[in-house]
Amino acid sequence: MLRRFAGTSALGLLAGIALTACFSSPPQILALSPVNGSTSVGADTPIRVDFDQPVNRGSVTARFHIDPSLSGCADPAAAFSAPPTASCRVVWRSDSAGFTLFHGGAPFQPNQQYTLTLSPGVSSRDGSVNSLDHHWRLTSAPAPVVTGTSPDDGSTGVAIDTPLVVSFSTAMAPGPTAGAIHLVPPVTGTRVVGNTNNRGRVVILPGRLLDPDTAYTLQVGAAASEEHGQHLAAPVVIHFRTGGLSGGGHALVLARRPAEAASEVLLTALGPLQPGEPTAATTVLRAPRCEQDSCGAVRRDQPVLAYLEAALAPDGRALAVVAQDLTIGGAPPVLHVIPLLGGPDLDLGAAQHPAWSPSARVLAYGAPDGVHLLARAPPSDIRLPAGDPLDAAPVWSGDGSVLALPVRSPAGVAHIDLADPLLGVRYPVPGIAAGDATAPAPSPDGGELALRRDGSGVTGTWVVRLRSGGAAPRRLGDDLVPVSYTAPATLLALERSETDSLVRVSVGSGDRVRLAPPAAGAELASAVAVPSRRQVAFLGAGSDGGVQAYIENADGSNPAALTAFAAGQLEAASVSFGG
């Protein structure tokens, strides 16, 4: 009995296997993407259907439907044989067990519910037919909208150097969005740049300073689209009127093409508005280029002017720039004072080494007949007592009471003179004997001067008291070069070694605190401090080898790029600070 029962079970099992082989199941849908009930679906999101087995492709073609139909893809059946360039096309899995509809050129309409259908009749390769009617629904994402702008509509007094900002409700596609944003009147060289940390924010960087006291319109067209191709719900128009230069300080960068003299003067902010976007850098001056085979000593496409030096007034109202005519061999440098808010330029003739006082009321500069102090209001131009000519730009104390003059004797010896701008007197640095002296750095209150000396037995940075009884000069260190005071008793200096470093030095004790090392390629010999003495800038090689300008806090924190020149286009030649 036991053996008979076992035999019967075996026969039943064999019969089951035979029936399965003869009657295969119809194809079933294993997975859908997007899934049924999905919301906020991207406009170009592909539609994917996966089956549990290979299917007869022809049985699917006429049975796949989308309601309402997609503009540009009204007949989904045609998508199954469409070329790769079509606005919508179907790509089958290699095993024929699923397909994907790509419809980047036929996006979903915003905030629209769609019903996708596979009608009865889909068959497997052996002819088994699925007789069910499959439906699933999805709802597309809403159209993007502008959620904010800077400036706001109707704003007045907008800074002529400020970047403009547009914020959107979602991440935007860079190309279409940039192409849909326009500034009217147009400004040549304007760029639209996305924030890499917030793809719903774009920054408009005008190619030059905007004109002061001028009406502008910022247009954001409906062609702007989010990352899935959904266009802006409605265009936006922002009207604003400009004022003057923004507050908070600026960097001034002289830039050049590789192997050329500096041919552009750029005004930059002291860092980006937000992380993830470039620092605003606006071209103030751009030298014309030779458009003939030659222009005197200049060849075709070479600059006809070189910008040798530039200084921005602390109040941001004027720019002093030294230019040289390159078409004439040996032409002298000429100093111009350019008002940034309108008005005629002032030509000071053959002069160089400009430096504005902290109050922006006086411009010190060197001319063939000596060192001049040009006052803006009331206007006057006085010449300091005779002495050796300037070798570099003068350096003002923070309160404007002392002017340090880097000069050079006819014998080629560099040294420092001092001047009292109020009294118009000039005198040597007390306690410093004749010999090489460079890199003057007056203290904020003008009571102390740090300088670099080179020579037998005197090499190093020295600190000289200019008041309080004239104490003897003290040497801080033979490996230091002054940069600037960052506080009344703290000096920022370059520490020379195999790997140069910036250090903060206590003037009283000589103790040093080394700043965080900058990125590789930094040229710390170019370091300069902002007038507030809280930040320092320098030149350095970028990741692509081009020279950029960088800034960081005086303690070495928060490094940032001031420029982002494309490789082979421009590179920074110098950096300084102003209003």
XYZ file of N, CA and C in Angstrom, residues 279-428:
450
model
N 33.216 85.154 -7.233
C 33.286 86.532 -6.775
C 32.988 87.457 -7.954
N 32.182 88.475 -7.709
C 31.854 89.425 -8.772
C 33.110 90.192 -9.167
N 33.485 90.112 -10.433
C 34.648 90.823 -10.961
C 34.206 91.593 -12.198
N 34.284 92.916 -12.123
C 33.773 93.780 -13.181
C 34.921 94.512 -13.857
N 34.934 94.497 -15.171
C 35.968 95.209 -15.913
C 35.704 96.708 -15.857
N 36.701 97.455 -15.384
C 36.602 98.913 -15.324
C 37.264 99.538 -16.545
N 38.429 99.025 -16.911
C 39.157 99.526 -18.078
C 39.649 98.342 -18.899
N 39.569 98.480 -20.203
C 40.121 97.477 -21.114
C 40.859 98.214 -22.223
N 42.139 97.926 -22.390
C 42.943 98.615 -23.392
C 42.500 98.215 -24.795
N 42.413 99.171 -25.725
C 42.129 98.802 -27.117
C 43.285 98.000 -27.696
N 42.992 97.254 -28.747
C 44.007 96.428 -29.399
C 44.222 96.895 -30.837
N 45.407 96.655 -31.308
C 45.753 97.069 -32.669
C 44.934 96.258 -33.665
N 44.234 96.940 -34.564
C 43.391 96.273 -35.551
C 44.017 96.287 -36.941
N 45.284 96.702 -37.027
C 46.005 96.728 -38.298
C 47.199 95.780 -38.199
N 47.949 95.684 -39.287
C 49.145 94.841 -39.253
C 50.112 95.315 -38.182
N 50.179 96.628 -37.991
C 51.008 97.181 -36.922
C 50.469 98.548 -36.545
N 50.694 98.913 -35.294
C 50.336 100.241 -34.780
C 51.582 100.784 -34.094
N 52.465 101.385 -34.865
C 53.738 101.811 -34.315
C 54.545 100.597 -33.884
N 54.887 100.542 -32.610
C 55.693 99.429 -32.090
C 54.855 98.216 -31.721
N 53.548 98.259 -31.981
C 52.635 97.189 -31.562
C 52.160 96.404 -32.782
N 52.129 95.077 -32.666
C 51.639 94.228 -33.746
C 50.128 94.054 -33.648
N 49.557 93.481 -34.710
C 48.115 93.243 -34.760
C 47.655 92.442 -33.536
N 46.512 92.838 -32.996
C 45.830 92.190 -31.874
C 46.603 92.302 -30.563
N 47.624 93.152 -30.518
C 48.319 93.422 -29.264
C 47.720 94.680 -28.628
N 47.749 94.801 -27.296
C 47.204 96.007 -26.663
C 48.056 97.227 -26.992
N 47.401 98.357 -27.209
C 48.140 99.590 -27.504
C 48.448 100.365 -26.227
N 47.851 99.954 -25.108
C 48.133 100.550 -23.807
C 48.480 99.453 -22.817
N 49.349 99.781 -21.877
C 49.623 98.890 -20.748
C 49.233 99.620 -19.474
N 48.517 98.923 -18.590
C 48.172 99.489 -17.289
C 49.215 99.012 -16.282
N 50.031 99.952 -15.814
C 51.158 99.604 -14.951
C 50.780 99.563 -13.475
N 49.907 100.466 -13.052
C 49.493 100.549 -11.656
C 48.064 101.073 -11.608
N 47.375 100.791 -10.521
C 46.033 101.333 -10.320
C 45.756 101.411 -8.828
N 45.011 102.429 -8.426
C 44.654 102.609 -7.018
C 43.228 103.133 -6.953
N 42.389 102.463 -6.168
C 40.987 102.840 -6.010
C 40.831 103.657 -4.740
N 40.167 104.810 -4.846
C 39.930 105.644 -3.671
C 39.084 104.886 -2.656
N 39.364 105.025 -1.355
C 38.602 104.292 -0.338
C 37.102 104.553 -0.369
N 36.676 105.721 -0.869
C 35.237 105.976 -0.956
C 34.636 105.446 -2.250
N 35.463 104.824 -3.101
C 34.968 104.215 -4.324
C 34.538 105.185 -5.399
N 34.917 106.447 -5.285
C 34.442 107.438 -6.247
C 35.428 107.724 -7.373
N 36.679 107.307 -7.216
C 37.674 107.627 -8.241
C 38.717 106.526 -8.328
N 39.275 106.392 -9.515
C 40.320 105.409 -9.783
C 41.526 106.139 -10.354
N 42.687 105.938 -9.736
C 43.938 106.458 -10.285
C 44.631 105.319 -11.012
N 44.979 105.535 -12.267
C 45.587 104.469 -13.060
C 46.759 105.032 -13.855
N 47.838 104.269 -13.899
C 49.029 104.643 -14.655
C 49.043 103.824 -15.938
N 49.021 104.515 -17.073
C 48.990 103.852 -18.379
C 50.218 104.256 -19.183
N 50.643 103.346 -20.045
C 51.787 103.615 -20.923
C 51.392 103.308 -22.355
N 51.696 104.230 -23.255
C 51.414 104.064 -24.679
C 52.458 103.119 -25.274
N 52.020 101.921 -25.671
C 52.954 100.926 -26.189
C 53.280 101.125 -27.662
N 52.534 101.991 -28.339
C 52.813 102.209 -29.762
C 54.075 103.033 -29.969
N 54.519 103.722 -28.903
C 55.718 104.562 -28.980
C 56.768 103.969 -28.053
N 57.858 103.539 -28.584
C 58.908 102.962 -27.763
C 59.430 103.946 -26.736
N 59.494 103.522 -25.479
C 60.014 104.378 -24.422
C 59.082 105.475 -23.970
N 57.796 105.389 -24.310
C 56.848 106.423 -23.877
C 56.757 106.433 -22.354
N 56.664 107.618 -21.734
C 56.613 107.681 -20.269
C 55.252 107.227 -19.751
N 55.204 106.715 -18.534
C 53.908 106.395 -17.928
C 53.137 107.675 -17.619
N 51.828 107.624 -17.788
C 50.966 108.789 -17.573
C 49.916 108.421 -16.534
N 49.696 109.318 -15.575
C 48.740 109.077 -14.494
C 47.415 109.769 -14.797
N 46.333 108.997 -14.736
C 44.983 109.519 -14.939
C 44.169 109.284 -13.670
N 43.313 110.233 -13.335
C 42.347 110.059 -12.255
C 40.967 110.026 -12.897
N 40.289 108.888 -12.749
C 39.026 108.650 -13.447
C 37.892 108.620 -12.431
N 36.945 109.560 -12.504
C 35.784 109.494 -11.603
C 34.852 108.359 -12.028
N 34.489 107.497 -11.097
C 33.666 106.335 -11.433
C 32.180 106.655 -11.464
N 31.791 107.806 -10.938
C 30.375 108.169 -10.925
C 30.069 109.293 -11.901
N 30.925 109.475 -12.885
C 30.690 110.492 -13.891
C 31.552 111.715 -13.680
N 31.866 112.389 -14.774
C 32.704 113.573 -14.725
C 33.949 113.381 -15.565
N 34.674 114.472 -15.824
C 35.849 114.388 -16.697
C 37.038 113.720 -16.011
N 37.846 113.014 -16.813
C 39.089 112.443 -16.310
C 40.095 113.560 -16.054
N 40.998 113.318 -15.107
C 42.068 114.260 -14.811
C 43.384 113.641 -15.257
N 44.086 114.322 -16.161
C 45.367 113.843 -16.681
C 46.482 114.561 -15.933
N 47.268 113.796 -15.159
C 48.353 114.386 -14.378
C 49.693 114.287 -15.086
N 49.687 113.876 -16.342
C 50.915 113.843 -17.123
C 51.834 112.713 -16.706
N 53.126 112.901 -16.966
C 54.121 111.864 -16.682
C 54.263 111.702 -15.175
N 53.585 110.716 -14.623
C 53.590 110.482 -13.178
C 53.242 109.021 -12.929
N 53.525 108.549 -11.716
C 53.271 107.149 -11.389
C 53.224 106.958 -9.875
N 53.041 105.716 -9.450
C 53.018 105.311 -8.043
C 51.935 106.040 -7.235
N 50.655 105.932 -7.639
C 49.586 106.617 -6.896
C 49.198 105.859 -5.628
N 48.781 106.609 -4.604
C 48.303 106.014 -3.346
C 47.327 106.980 -2.695
N 46.094 106.516 -2.438
C 45.064 107.351 -1.828
C 45.202 107.355 -0.309
N 44.899 108.488 0.291
C 44.850 108.562 1.749
C 43.632 107.793 2.247
N 43.628 107.352 3.521
C 42.467 106.609 4.043
C 41.160 107.380 3.938
N 41.216 108.701 3.970
C 39.999 109.514 3.858
C 39.553 109.689 2.417
N 40.376 109.275 1.452
C 40.125 109.435 0.015
C 40.198 110.887 -0.432
N 40.684 111.780 0.434
C 40.735 113.199 0.072
C 42.034 113.588 -0.621
N 43.091 112.776 -0.452
C 44.400 113.143 -0.978
C 44.983 111.966 -1.755
N 45.557 112.269 -2.912
C 46.267 111.276 -3.713
C 47.744 111.631 -3.716
N 48.566 110.729 -3.196
C 50.015 110.906 -3.273
C 50.520 110.214 -4.533
N 51.481 110.839 -5.212
C 52.038 110.230 -6.422
C 53.414 110.816 -6.697
N 54.138 110.131 -7.553
C 55.467 110.593 -7.923
C 55.476 111.173 -9.320
N 56.163 112.297 -9.479
C 56.322 112.958 -10.775
C 57.808 113.261 -10.968
N 58.209 113.637 -12.174
C 59.633 113.939 -12.390
C 60.178 115.021 -11.462
N 59.312 115.931 -10.984
C 59.798 117.012 -10.122
C 59.635 116.706 -8.640
N 59.198 115.479 -8.277
C 59.108 115.134 -6.868
C 57.819 114.425 -6.510
N 57.588 114.301 -5.206
C 56.394 113.633 -4.689
C 55.312 114.678 -4.460
N 54.117 114.407 -5.010
C 53.005 115.356 -4.936
C 51.898 114.811 -4.039
N 51.150 115.745 -3.457
C 49.932 115.441 -2.708
C 48.801 116.218 -3.357
N 47.917 115.493 -4.050
C 46.800 116.106 -4.765
C 45.555 116.004 -3.897
N 45.046 117.153 -3.444
C 43.832 117.181 -2.629
C 42.625 117.348 -3.542
N 41.535 116.628 -3.215
C 40.332 116.671 -4.055
C 39.428 117.836 -3.687
N 39.270 118.134 -2.403
C 38.370 119.206 -1.984
C 38.882 119.810 -0.671
N 39.196 121.119 -0.669
C 39.296 121.973 -1.863
C 40.477 121.531 -2.720
N 40.374 121.681 -4.034
C 41.427 121.171 -4.922
C 42.749 121.903 -4.731
N 43.815 121.130 -4.603
C 45.160 121.700 -4.517
C 46.152 120.601 -4.838
N 47.343 120.984 -5.238
C 48.405 120.026 -5.547
C 49.705 120.607 -5.013
N 50.199 120.036 -3.904
C 51.442 120.532 -3.324
C 52.544 119.519 -3.560
N 53.769 120.011 -3.611
C 54.920 119.144 -3.797
C 55.712 119.093 -2.500
N 56.013 117.879 -2.060
C 56.813 117.720 -0.851
C 58.236 118.217 -1.103
N 58.974 118.499 -0.044
C 60.368 118.926 -0.225
C 61.156 117.926 -1.060
N 62.180 118.408 -1.706
C 62.966 117.598 -2.634
C 63.579 116.394 -1.927
N 63.768 115.345 -2.690
C 64.374 114.119 -2.180
C 64.464 113.112 -3.306
N 64.915 111.928 -2.989
C 65.018 110.890 -4.012
C 63.625 110.525 -4.532
N 63.530 110.107 -5.804
C 62.218 109.815 -6.398
C 61.625 108.511 -5.872
N 60.304 108.431 -5.980
C 59.599 107.224 -5.554
C 60.040 106.020 -6.381
N 60.157 104.886 -5.697
C 60.474 103.623 -6.351
C 59.267 102.694 -6.362
N 58.264 103.014 -5.543
C 57.015 102.254 -5.455
C 55.970 103.187 -4.861
N 54.737 102.721 -4.791
C 53.662 103.561 -4.273
C 53.872 103.850 -2.789
N 53.608 105.084 -2.342
C 53.691 105.405 -0.910
C 52.692 104.578 -0.109
N 52.928 104.514 1.204
C 52.056 103.759 2.103
C 51.601 104.687 3.220
N 50.271 104.811 3.396
C 49.692 105.678 4.418
C 49.477 104.899 5.714
N 49.616 105.585 6.835
C 49.173 104.999 8.098
C 47.651 104.991 8.119
N 47.065 104.166 8.993
C 45.617 104.028 9.016
C 44.880 105.314 9.310
N 45.503 106.225 10.073
C 44.841 107.495 10.388
C 45.241 108.617 9.441
N 46.106 108.322 8.456
C 46.505 109.323 7.477
C 47.518 110.328 7.973
N 48.099 110.110 9.165
C 49.026 111.104 9.721
C 50.452 110.929 9.228
N 50.784 109.734 8.727
C 52.148 109.446 8.283
C 52.094 108.848 6.886
N 53.030 109.292 6.058
C 53.151 108.760 4.703
C 54.567 108.223 4.540
N 54.681 106.911 4.305
C 55.988 106.286 4.091
C 56.289 106.266 2.600
N 57.476 106.751 2.241
C 57.854 106.910 0.836
C 58.976 105.933 0.486
N 58.693 104.869 -0.284
C 59.776 104.004 -0.769
C 60.490 104.711 -1.928
N 61.738 105.070 -1.746
C 62.463 105.854 -2.748
C 63.765 105.149 -3.101
N 64.421 105.654 -4.140
C 65.696 105.077 -4.576
C 66.633 106.210 -4.972
N 67.865 106.121 -4.485
C 68.856 107.162 -4.753
C 69.417 107.018 -6.162
N 70.088 108.056 -6.673
C 70.721 107.937 -7.997
C 71.718 106.790 -8.071
N 72.277 106.399 -6.920
C 73.231 105.289 -6.901
C 72.536 103.932 -6.870
N 71.204 103.940 -6.831
C 70.453 102.691 -6.847
C 70.146 102.119 -5.488
N 70.357 102.889 -4.413
C 70.096 102.395 -3.061
C 68.640 102.679 -2.696
N 67.900 101.616 -2.352
C 66.510 101.770 -1.935
C 66.466 102.137 -0.457
N 65.623 103.109 -0.106
C 65.482 103.482 1.299
C 64.100 104.086 1.513
N 63.796 104.415 2.754
C 62.473 104.922 3.120
C 62.609 106.347 3.644
N 61.779 107.246 3.120
C 61.581 108.565 3.709
C 60.191 108.609 4.320
N 59.981 109.533 5.231
C 58.668 109.753 5.823
C 58.196 111.159 5.498
N 56.874 111.341 5.500
C 56.307 112.669 5.260
C 55.124 112.875 6.188
N 54.952 114.128 6.593
C 53.762 114.540 7.337
C 52.848 115.240 6.335
N 51.753 114.598 5.914
C 50.912 115.189 4.864
C 50.291 116.519 5.277
N 50.010 116.693 6.571
C 49.370 117.927 7.017
C 50.341 119.099 6.970
N 51.573 118.871 7.426
C 52.563 119.945 7.453
C 53.337 120.062 6.147
N 53.280 119.013 5.320
C 54.002 119.054 4.055
C 55.499 118.942 4.222
N 55.958 118.222 5.256
C 57.393 118.066 5.485
C 57.806 116.634 5.165
N 59.109 116.478 4.921
C 59.671 115.175 4.548
C 60.946 114.962 5.355
N 61.144 113.727 5.872
C 62.289 113.497 6.743
C 62.671 112.017 6.707
N 63.916 111.696 7.098
C 64.343 110.291 7.104
C 63.742 109.534 8.280
